[in-house]
Coordinates of C-alpha atoms and ligand atoms in Angstrom, one line a residue:
M1 CA 72.7 65.8 114.3
I2 CA 75.5 64.8 116.0
K3 CA 77.3 66.4 118.5
L4 CA 81.1 66.1 119.7
K5 CA 82.8 67.7 122.7
G6 CA 86.7 68.5 122.7
I7 CA 88.9 71.6 123.6
A8 CA 88.2 75.1 123.0
A9 CA 90.9 76.5 121.1
A10 CA 90.1 79.6 119.7
G11 CA 87.0 81.4 120.7
G12 CA 84.2 82.3 118.2
I13 CA 81.5 80.2 116.3
S14 CA 81.6 79.2 112.6
V15 CA 79.1 77.7 110.4
G16 CA 80.2 76.5 107.2
A17 CA 80.8 73.2 105.2
A18 CA 83.6 70.3 106.1
Y19 CA 86.7 70.1 104.5
R20 CA 88.6 67.2 105.4
V21 CA 92.2 67.7 105.1
G22 CA 94.1 64.1 104.9
R23 CA 97.2 63.0 106.6
E24 CA 100.3 62.9 104.2
D25 CA 102.3 59.7 104.2
F26 CA 105.9 59.8 103.1
T27 CA 105.4 56.7 100.2
V28 CA 107.9 57.7 97.8
P29 CA 109.0 55.2 95.0
R30 CA 112.3 53.1 95.3
Q31 CA 114.7 54.2 92.3
P32 CA 118.0 52.6 92.4
I33 CA 120.9 55.1 91.3
K34 CA 124.3 54.7 89.7
P35 CA 127.4 55.4 92.1
E36 CA 128.2 58.6 90.0
E37 CA 125.2 59.9 90.3
V38 CA 125.4 60.4 94.3
S39 CA 127.1 63.6 94.3
A40 CA 124.3 64.9 92.0
Q41 CA 121.6 63.6 94.7
I42 CA 123.3 64.7 97.6
Q43 CA 123.1 68.3 96.1
L44 CA 119.5 67.9 95.5
F45 CA 119.2 67.4 99.2
E46 CA 121.1 70.3 100.1
E47 CA 119.2 72.6 97.6
A48 CA 116.2 71.1 99.2
L49 CA 117.3 71.9 102.9
I50 CA 118.1 75.4 101.6
K51 CA 115.1 76.3 100.1
T52 CA 113.1 74.9 103.1
R53 CA 114.8 77.0 105.4
K54 CA 114.2 79.8 103.2
E55 CA 110.5 78.7 103.4
I56 CA 110.2 78.6 106.8
I57 CA 112.2 82.4 107.3
D58 CA 109.8 83.5 104.9
L59 CA 106.6 82.4 107.1
Q60 CA 108.5 83.2 110.2
K61 CA 108.5 86.8 109.2
R62 CA 105.1 87.0 107.5
I63 CA 103.7 85.7 111.0
A64 CA 105.4 87.9 113.3
V65 CA 103.7 90.5 111.1
D66 CA 100.3 89.0 111.4
M67 CA 100.3 86.9 114.2
G68 CA 103.3 88.2 116.7
Q69 CA 106.5 87.5 117.6
E70 CA 105.6 84.9 119.5
Q71 CA 103.9 82.8 116.9
A72 CA 107.1 83.0 114.9
Q73 CA 109.3 81.7 117.4
I74 CA 107.2 78.1 117.1
F75 CA 109.5 77.9 113.7
D76 CA 113.0 78.2 115.6
A77 CA 112.5 74.2 116.7
H78 CA 111.7 74.1 112.7
L79 CA 115.2 75.3 112.1
L80 CA 116.9 73.3 114.3
V81 CA 115.1 70.6 113.1
L82 CA 117.2 71.5 109.5
E83 CA 120.0 71.9 111.0
D84 CA 120.0 68.5 112.4
R85 CA 123.7 66.9 112.0
M86 CA 122.8 63.4 113.0
L87 CA 119.8 63.1 110.6
I88 CA 121.5 64.8 107.9
E89 CA 124.5 62.5 108.2
E90 CA 122.4 58.9 108.3
V91 CA 120.8 60.5 105.2
I92 CA 123.8 61.2 103.5
L93 CA 125.3 57.7 104.9
R94 CA 122.7 55.5 103.7
L95 CA 122.4 57.2 100.2
K96 CA 126.4 56.3 99.3
Q97 CA 125.6 52.8 100.7
E98 CA 122.5 52.0 98.9
C99 CA 122.5 54.0 95.5
V100 CA 119.1 54.7 95.9
N101 CA 117.2 57.9 95.1
I102 CA 117.5 60.6 97.7
A103 CA 113.6 61.1 98.1
F104 CA 113.4 57.4 99.2
I105 CA 116.1 57.5 101.8
F106 CA 115.1 60.7 103.5
S107 CA 111.6 59.3 103.5
E108 CA 113.1 56.3 105.3
V109 CA 114.9 57.9 108.1
L110 CA 112.5 60.7 108.7
K111 CA 109.6 57.7 109.4
K112 CA 112.4 55.7 111.6
Y113 CA 112.8 59.2 113.5
I114 CA 108.7 59.2 113.9
N115 CA 108.5 56.2 114.7
V116 CA 111.1 56.3 117.7
F117 CA 110.2 59.5 119.0
S118 CA 106.2 59.0 118.9
K119 CA 107.0 55.8 121.5
I120 CA 108.5 58.0 124.0
E121 CA 106.0 59.6 126.4
D122 CA 106.9 62.5 127.0
E123 CA 104.8 65.9 126.5
Y124 CA 107.9 67.6 125.0
L125 CA 109.2 65.0 122.7
K126 CA 105.7 64.4 121.4
E127 CA 106.0 68.1 120.1
R128 CA 109.3 67.3 118.7
V129 CA 107.5 64.5 116.4
A130 CA 105.0 67.3 115.3
D131 CA 108.3 69.6 114.4
V132 CA 109.9 66.8 112.5
N133 CA 106.8 65.7 110.6
D134 CA 106.3 69.3 109.4
V135 CA 109.3 70.2 108.0
G136 CA 110.2 66.2 106.9
R137 CA 106.9 67.2 104.8
R138 CA 108.3 70.6 103.6
I139 CA 111.9 69.0 102.5
L140 CA 110.4 65.9 100.9
H141 CA 108.0 68.1 98.9
N142 CA 111.1 70.1 97.8
L143 CA 113.3 66.8 97.5
L144 CA 110.4 65.7 95.0
G145 CA 109.6 69.3 93.5
R146 CA 106.1 69.1 94.4
E147 CA 103.7 72.5 95.8
R148 CA 102.6 72.3 99.3
K149 CA 98.7 72.4 98.8
G150 CA 97.7 75.7 100.6
F151 CA 94.0 77.1 101.2
E152 CA 94.2 79.5 98.3
D153 CA 91.8 77.7 95.7
L154 CA 89.1 77.1 98.1
K155 CA 85.9 78.9 96.1
E156 CA 83.9 79.2 99.5
K157 CA 85.0 79.4 103.5
V158 CA 85.0 76.0 104.9
V159 CA 85.6 74.1 108.3
V160 CA 89.1 72.5 107.7
V161 CA 88.9 68.7 109.5
A162 CA 92.0 66.6 110.0
H163 CA 93.2 64.5 112.2
D164 CA 96.2 67.3 113.4
L165 CA 97.3 70.1 111.7
S166 CA 100.8 71.5 111.9
P167 CA 101.8 75.1 112.9
S168 CA 102.3 75.2 109.1
D169 CA 99.3 74.6 107.7
T170 CA 97.3 76.3 110.7
A171 CA 99.7 79.8 109.1
A172 CA 98.7 78.8 105.3
M173 CA 95.2 78.9 106.6
H174 CA 93.5 82.2 105.0
K175 CA 90.7 84.0 106.9
Q176 CA 89.2 84.5 103.7
K177 CA 88.9 81.0 102.9
V178 CA 88.7 79.3 106.3
C179 CA 86.2 79.7 108.8
G180 CA 86.9 77.3 111.4
F181 CA 88.9 74.2 112.2
V182 CA 88.5 70.9 114.1
T183 CA 91.3 68.4 115.0
D184 CA 91.3 64.8 116.7
I185 CA 94.3 65.8 118.6
G186 CA 95.9 68.5 120.2
G187 CA 95.4 70.6 123.4
K188 CA 94.8 74.2 124.6
T189 CA 97.8 75.5 124.6
S190 CA 99.4 73.4 121.2
H191 CA 100.9 75.8 118.8
T192 CA 98.2 74.9 116.4
A193 CA 95.8 76.3 119.2
I194 CA 97.5 79.5 120.0
M195 CA 98.2 80.4 116.3
A196 CA 94.3 79.9 116.0
K197 CA 93.6 82.6 118.2
S198 CA 96.0 84.6 116.9
L199 CA 94.3 84.4 113.4
E200 CA 90.8 84.6 115.1
I201 CA 89.5 81.6 113.7
P202 CA 87.0 79.7 115.5
A203 CA 88.6 76.4 116.5
V204 CA 87.8 73.3 118.7
V205 CA 91.0 70.5 119.0
G206 CA 91.1 67.1 120.6
L207 CA 87.6 65.5 119.3
E208 CA 89.3 62.5 118.8
E209 CA 87.1 61.2 116.7
A210 CA 86.7 64.3 114.2
T211 CA 87.8 62.9 111.5
A212 CA 85.9 59.3 111.7
K213 CA 82.6 61.0 112.0
I214 CA 83.0 64.1 109.6
K215 CA 82.6 64.0 105.7
S216 CA 83.8 66.3 103.1
G217 CA 80.6 68.9 103.0
D218 CA 79.0 67.9 105.8
I219 CA 77.5 71.1 107.2
L220 CA 79.3 72.2 110.7
I221 CA 79.1 74.0 113.7
V222 CA 81.8 75.3 115.3
D223 CA 81.8 76.7 118.6
G224 CA 85.5 77.6 119.4
S225 CA 84.3 79.2 123.0
T226 CA 83.1 75.6 124.7
G227 CA 84.5 73.3 122.4
V228 CA 81.2 72.1 120.7
V229 CA 81.1 70.9 117.3
I230 CA 77.9 70.1 115.5
I231 CA 77.8 68.0 112.6
E232 CA 74.5 68.6 110.2
P233 CA 72.6 70.6 112.8
D234 CA 69.2 70.4 112.6
D235 CA 67.0 73.6 111.9
E236 CA 66.3 75.1 115.0
T237 CA 70.3 74.5 116.4
L238 CA 71.3 76.3 113.5
R239 CA 69.3 79.7 113.4
V240 CA 70.2 79.5 117.1
Y241 CA 74.0 79.5 116.6
Q242 CA 73.7 81.4 113.5
K243 CA 72.0 84.1 115.5
E244 CA 74.9 83.9 117.7
E245 CA 77.5 84.1 115.1
Q246 CA 76.0 87.4 113.8
K247 CA 75.7 88.8 117.1
L248 CA 79.6 88.1 117.8
K249 CA 80.7 89.1 114.7
G250 CA 78.8 92.8 114.6
V251 CA 80.7 93.1 118.2
A252 CA 84.0 92.4 116.4
E253 CA 82.8 94.8 114.2
K254 CA 81.9 97.4 116.4
F255 CA 85.2 97.4 117.7
L256 CA 87.3 97.9 114.8
L257 CA 84.9 101.3 114.1
A258 CA 87.2 102.7 117.1
K259 CA 90.6 101.8 115.4
E260 CA 91.4 104.8 114.3
L261 CA 89.7 106.8 116.8
P262 CA 91.4 108.4 119.9
A263 CA 91.0 106.7 123.1
V264 CA 89.3 109.1 125.0
T265 CA 87.1 108.7 128.0
L266 CA 83.3 110.0 127.6
D267 CA 84.3 112.5 130.0
G268 CA 87.3 113.7 127.6
K269 CA 90.2 112.0 129.4
A270 CA 92.9 111.1 126.8
I271 CA 94.8 107.6 127.2
E272 CA 97.5 106.1 125.2
I273 CA 97.0 103.7 123.4
V274 CA 100.4 101.9 122.2
A275 CA 101.8 98.4 121.2
N276 CA 104.0 95.9 122.2
I277 CA 106.6 94.5 119.6
E278 CA 109.7 92.9 119.5
L279 CA 110.7 92.7 115.5
P280 CA 110.7 96.1 113.6
E281 CA 108.6 93.8 111.2
E282 CA 106.0 94.0 113.3
V283 CA 105.4 98.0 112.9
P284 CA 103.0 97.2 109.8
A285 CA 100.7 95.3 112.0
V286 CA 100.9 98.0 114.9
K287 CA 99.9 100.9 112.1
L288 CA 97.0 98.1 110.7
H289 CA 95.8 97.8 114.3
G290 CA 95.3 101.8 114.8
G291 CA 98.5 101.9 117.5
Q292 CA 99.7 105.1 118.4
G293 CA 103.3 104.5 119.2
I294 CA 105.0 101.3 120.7
G295 CA 105.6 101.2 124.2
L296 CA 107.7 98.4 124.6
Y297 CA 109.9 97.3 122.2
R298 CA 111.6 94.2 123.8
T299 CA 115.3 94.0 122.1
E300 CA 116.5 90.8 123.3
F301 CA 115.8 89.5 119.9
F302 CA 119.0 91.0 118.6
Y303 CA 121.4 88.7 120.7
M304 CA 119.5 85.4 120.0
N305 CA 120.4 82.2 118.1
R306 CA 123.7 83.6 117.3
R307 CA 127.5 83.5 118.4
D308 CA 128.7 86.9 118.5
L309 CA 127.4 90.0 119.7
P310 CA 125.3 92.4 117.6
S311 CA 126.8 95.6 116.8
E312 CA 126.3 99.3 117.3
E313 CA 125.4 99.6 113.7
E314 CA 123.0 96.9 113.9
H315 CA 120.9 98.1 116.9
Y316 CA 120.9 101.8 115.7
Q317 CA 119.5 100.8 111.9
A318 CA 116.8 99.2 113.5
Y319 CA 115.7 102.0 115.9
K320 CA 116.3 104.2 113.0
Y321 CA 113.6 102.3 110.9
V322 CA 110.9 101.9 114.1
A323 CA 111.5 105.7 115.2
E324 CA 110.8 106.7 111.3
E325 CA 108.2 105.0 110.4
M326 CA 106.4 105.3 113.9
R327 CA 107.2 109.1 113.8
P328 CA 105.7 111.3 115.1
H329 CA 104.4 108.7 117.4
P330 CA 106.4 107.9 120.3
V331 CA 108.8 104.4 120.5
I332 CA 110.2 103.3 123.9
I333 CA 112.8 100.9 123.5
R334 CA 113.4 98.7 126.4
T335 CA 117.2 98.3 127.2
I336 CA 118.3 94.3 127.1
D337 CA 116.3 91.8 129.2
L338 CA 118.5 89.1 128.7
G339 CA 118.5 86.0 131.6
G340 CA 115.4 84.6 133.0
D341 CA 113.3 83.0 130.6
K342 CA 115.5 84.7 127.6
F343 CA 118.2 82.5 126.0
L344 CA 121.5 83.9 126.3
S345 CA 123.6 82.1 123.5
Q346 CA 127.1 84.1 123.8
F347 CA 127.9 84.5 127.1
E348 CA 129.2 81.8 129.0
I349 CA 127.0 82.1 132.3
P350 CA 126.3 79.6 134.6
K351 CA 123.2 78.7 134.9
D352 CA 121.6 80.3 137.7
M353 CA 119.4 78.1 140.5
Q354 CA 116.5 80.5 140.4
P355 CA 117.1 82.7 137.0
F356 CA 114.2 84.8 137.5
L357 CA 115.8 85.8 140.5
G358 CA 119.3 85.7 139.1
W359 CA 121.8 87.7 136.9
R360 CA 119.2 89.4 134.5
A361 CA 118.0 92.4 132.9
I362 CA 119.7 95.6 134.4
R363 CA 121.8 93.7 136.9
F364 CA 123.7 92.2 134.0
C365 CA 123.9 95.4 131.6
L366 CA 125.4 97.5 135.0
A367 CA 127.8 94.3 135.3
R368 CA 128.6 94.6 131.6
P369 CA 128.8 98.1 130.9
D370 CA 130.6 97.7 127.2
I371 CA 127.7 95.7 126.4
F372 CA 125.2 98.1 127.8
K373 CA 126.7 101.0 126.3
V374 CA 126.5 99.3 122.4
Q375 CA 123.1 99.9 122.7
L376 CA 122.5 103.1 124.8
R377 CA 124.7 104.7 122.2
A378 CA 122.4 103.1 119.3
I379 CA 119.4 104.4 120.7
L380 CA 120.8 108.1 121.3
R381 CA 121.8 108.0 117.9
A382 CA 118.4 106.8 116.5
S383 CA 116.7 109.6 118.7
V384 CA 117.1 112.2 116.1
H385 CA 115.5 110.2 113.7
G386 CA 111.9 110.6 115.6
N387 CA 110.1 109.9 118.6
L388 CA 112.1 108.0 120.8
K389 CA 112.2 107.2 124.6
L390 CA 114.0 104.4 126.8
M391 CA 113.2 102.2 129.6
Y392 CA 115.5 99.9 131.8
P393 CA 114.0 96.6 133.0
M394 CA 114.0 95.0 136.6
I395 CA 114.8 98.3 138.4
S396 CA 114.5 96.9 141.8
G397 CA 115.8 100.6 143.9
I398 CA 117.1 103.6 143.2
E399 CA 120.8 102.7 143.2
E400 CA 120.3 100.6 140.4
L401 CA 118.4 103.3 138.5
Q402 CA 120.9 105.7 139.0
Q403 CA 123.9 103.7 138.0
A404 CA 121.5 103.1 134.6
N405 CA 121.5 106.5 134.2
K406 CA 125.1 107.4 134.9
I407 CA 125.7 105.0 132.3
L408 CA 123.5 106.8 130.0
E409 CA 125.3 110.3 130.9
E410 CA 128.7 108.8 129.9
S411 CA 127.0 107.3 126.6
K412 CA 125.9 110.7 125.5
K413 CA 129.1 112.3 126.3
E414 CA 131.2 109.7 124.2
L415 CA 129.0 110.6 121.3
K416 CA 129.0 114.6 122.2
N417 CA 133.4 114.3 122.2
K418 CA 132.6 112.5 118.6
G419 CA 130.5 115.4 117.6
V420 CA 127.6 112.7 116.8
P421 CA 123.9 114.4 117.5
F422 CA 121.5 113.0 119.3
D423 CA 118.4 113.8 121.5
N424 CA 119.8 115.3 124.9
D425 CA 116.5 115.8 126.2
I426 CA 115.4 111.8 125.3
Q427 CA 112.9 110.3 128.1
V428 CA 114.0 108.0 130.2
G429 CA 111.6 105.5 132.3
A430 CA 112.0 102.6 134.3
M431 CA 110.1 99.6 134.3
I432 CA 107.9 98.8 137.3
E433 CA 108.2 95.3 137.8
V434 CA 109.6 94.2 141.1
P435 CA 107.4 94.2 144.2
S436 CA 110.7 96.3 146.2
A437 CA 110.2 99.0 142.9
A438 CA 106.8 99.0 143.4
M439 CA 106.8 99.7 147.1
T440 CA 109.4 102.3 146.6
A441 CA 107.8 104.2 143.7
D442 CA 107.9 107.7 145.1
L443 CA 111.6 107.6 145.5
L444 CA 112.5 106.2 142.0
A445 CA 110.3 108.6 140.3
G446 CA 112.7 111.6 141.0
A447 CA 115.2 110.2 138.9
A448 CA 112.8 108.8 135.9
D449 CA 110.5 110.6 133.3
F450 CA 108.1 107.9 133.5
F451 CA 107.1 104.5 134.8
S452 CA 106.0 101.3 132.6
I453 CA 104.4 98.7 134.8
G454 CA 106.0 95.2 133.5
T455 CA 102.7 93.0 135.1
N456 CA 104.1 90.0 134.0
D457 CA 107.0 89.9 136.3
L458 CA 105.9 92.1 139.1
I459 CA 102.5 89.4 139.3
Q460 CA 105.1 86.3 139.5
Y461 CA 107.2 88.4 142.0
S462 CA 104.5 89.6 144.2
L463 CA 102.7 86.4 144.2
A464 CA 105.6 84.2 144.0
V465 CA 104.9 82.0 141.2
D466 CA 106.7 81.1 138.5
R467 CA 104.8 82.8 135.0
T468 CA 106.7 79.7 133.2
N469 CA 105.6 76.7 135.2
E470 CA 102.2 75.6 134.8
K471 CA 101.6 73.8 137.6
V472 CA 101.0 76.5 139.6
A473 CA 99.6 78.6 136.7
Y474 CA 96.1 78.8 138.9
L475 CA 97.7 81.2 141.1
Y476 CA 99.0 83.7 138.6
E477 CA 96.3 86.3 139.2
P478 CA 96.6 89.5 137.6
A479 CA 93.2 90.6 139.5
H480 CA 94.9 89.6 142.9
P481 CA 94.3 92.2 145.4
A482 CA 97.9 92.3 146.3
V483 CA 99.1 93.3 142.7
L484 CA 96.1 95.8 142.5
R485 CA 97.0 97.6 145.7
L486 CA 101.1 97.2 144.2
I487 CA 99.6 98.9 140.6
K488 CA 98.2 102.1 142.8
N489 CA 100.9 102.6 144.7
I490 CA 103.0 102.8 141.5
I491 CA 100.3 105.2 139.7
D492 CA 99.7 107.3 143.1
S493 CA 103.5 108.0 143.5
A494 CA 104.2 108.7 139.8
H495 CA 101.6 111.3 139.7
N496 CA 102.4 112.9 142.9
A497 CA 105.5 113.5 141.7
G498 CA 104.1 114.4 137.7
I499 CA 105.4 111.5 135.9
W500 CA 103.2 109.8 133.6
V501 CA 102.8 106.0 133.9
G502 CA 102.0 103.1 131.7
M503 CA 101.4 99.2 131.7
C504 CA 103.2 97.2 129.1
G505 CA 102.6 93.8 130.9
E506 CA 99.8 91.4 129.4
M507 CA 97.2 92.6 132.0
A508 CA 96.6 95.9 129.8
G509 CA 95.3 94.0 127.2
E510 CA 92.9 92.2 129.1
P511 CA 89.5 93.7 128.4
A512 CA 87.9 93.5 131.9
L513 CA 90.8 94.8 133.6
V514 CA 90.9 97.8 131.7
L515 CA 88.3 99.5 133.5
V516 CA 90.0 99.1 137.0
L517 CA 93.4 100.2 135.2
L518 CA 92.2 103.2 134.1
G519 CA 89.9 104.0 137.0
L520 CA 93.5 103.9 139.0
G521 CA 94.7 106.4 136.7
L522 CA 96.9 104.9 134.2
D523 CA 98.2 107.1 131.3
E524 CA 99.6 104.3 128.8
F525 CA 98.5 101.0 127.9
S526 CA 100.8 99.0 125.4
I527 CA 99.0 96.0 124.3
P528 CA 99.5 93.5 121.4
P529 CA 98.9 95.0 118.3
Q530 CA 95.2 92.6 117.5
V531 CA 93.8 93.9 121.0
I532 CA 93.9 97.6 120.0
P533 CA 90.7 98.4 118.5
E534 CA 88.6 96.3 121.5
I535 CA 90.3 98.2 124.1
K536 CA 90.0 101.7 122.2
Y537 CA 86.5 100.8 121.9
I538 CA 86.2 99.7 125.9
I539 CA 88.0 103.2 126.9
R540 CA 85.7 105.5 124.9
S541 CA 82.4 103.5 126.2
I542 CA 83.0 104.8 129.5
K543 CA 83.1 108.0 131.8
L544 CA 86.5 108.1 133.7
S545 CA 84.8 108.9 137.0
D546 CA 82.8 105.8 136.5
A547 CA 86.1 103.8 136.0
Q548 CA 87.4 105.2 139.1
A549 CA 84.5 104.1 141.0
I550 CA 85.0 100.8 139.4
A551 CA 88.5 100.8 140.5
K552 CA 87.3 101.8 143.9
E553 CA 85.0 99.1 144.3
A554 CA 87.4 96.5 143.2
L555 CA 90.0 97.4 145.4
R556 CA 87.6 96.6 148.4
L557 CA 87.1 92.8 147.0
S558 CA 89.7 90.3 148.8
T559 CA 90.1 87.5 145.8
G560 CA 91.4 87.8 142.3
K561 CA 88.0 85.9 141.3
D562 CA 85.9 88.5 143.0
V563 CA 87.6 91.5 141.2
E564 CA 87.6 89.2 137.9
E565 CA 84.0 88.3 138.0
F566 CA 83.4 91.9 139.2
S567 CA 84.8 93.9 136.1
H568 CA 83.7 91.6 133.4
L569 CA 80.2 92.2 134.7
K570 CA 80.7 95.6 134.4
L571 CA 82.2 95.3 131.1
R572 CA 78.9 93.2 129.8
K573 CA 77.0 96.2 130.8
I574 CA 79.3 98.6 129.0
L575 CA 79.4 96.7 126.0
G576 CA 75.7 95.9 126.2
Ligands
LIG601 C1 106.9 92.0 131.9 O1 107.5 91.5 133.0 O2 105.7 92.4 132.0 C2 107.3 92.7 130.8 C3 106.7 93.5 129.9 O3 108.3 92.2 130.4 P1 108.5 91.1 130.0 O4 107.3 90.0 129.4 O5 109.7 90.4 128.6 O6 109.7 90.2 130.9
LIG602 MG1 109.5 91.9 132.5

């Protein structure tokens, strides 16, 4: 029995036989060609690039459905490699100069790129090496007309053991066939680790000598929560871990039972459990996990990776599809939240010194009503196809909300004049994600039909912690007393004014904090589809009155850590 310690990448326990996945090298035989064959070889190369692009886009779509948009975006970097002019031109130039087969030339250029990048001590560029490697292998396979080896042919469940795994490899893993994976390299936030979490496959990365110590067929225990891997465990160790594995599986199955059931507390308070999406393709995942609607449909995607602006028709078709698919459940479309960390390719906007405090979201829309109205008209037009609502991001005070509503009224008038039908009573909400809005929620409540608390931003603004900066990540505490007090103020103000309140920031999907949020009176939780069953289960396991007592107690604590510990303790009691 050998015990290895690595980095815990994706929680859970798995026991299975090791399946070694070798590192592919790029060795391709060198074959001279005649000068007249050059153009055919170039065509072969172009076809391989097109095929690879299609493969990546298909994979991206599948991942968006299975795991969400964030994971799918990992492959944007791969598409960029495919468009790298320097790489492509070097291959073609060498092909013309050397007159040898294109696959050989490509493999040589690829090796050179990887060598150069690998020597640079920079975390970002290291990730790029992985991208170039991954895409390069795809192109090479397509050039050589080889099929990529997947995991589909496996006969039994295995633990994959590799030096490193690319996001493509991870995405190809099938939950039915792969019960865990371990790698020599990689960190907690590597793309591979993020994907493993979405796939819910226990994983340990950064083990350094996994491939040196493990042979195919060895029995492995993978504890993805502690980062421990045990090779050929003794009977007693195996028994302990198998028991723990069963226990965890039992809990997961318990959650799944709640998937289709309504989220009602033991004393009868009904809560809306809805999902966050960024793409229409994610709708099936929402339904699959028992979502009762969509509480946040982010729409920035329409504006990304393109040079022109999206048309009204393009917006309309997407909204119509989502509204029809989810009908009669509600779908809340968040109007564009461009700026901040969200890339704007088609506007020549000077870079703000502090993009999160700059010209973004509703500020941008109010300054550019021409662009804003295109989206508003599309949402209004789609409102006849289902239960659509809309909300504005980054509202910081009543004036902005009034101005946005005024532009909405103008958009309605434009449609009315043309005789285009729409739901005149469409509900309009304000996202509360700026502390000034949280503090003046009573004033805003008069001009909105509902609130949706955007904790991702509310936390960064109220605690002065850049949400994208790893160095200050330790200060980013959803359970911080300041955040809880702001949330309480928002909910109380809304309820006093007779409107409902949801939450669409990541905090709403934190199992332990759900108890506190429920107790504070939150009416709707908009969360990633994968956590819907668990959150429903938790809500169905507690009385609202008990949650209220937990929230009251949590509000008395003085640090975020105390609140976290306290609510975890309460959750453990409930889940047994
Ligand atoms: C939020 O800020 O909590 C939110 C949901 O919006 P985004 O993450 O898109 O800024
Ligand atoms: Mg936000």
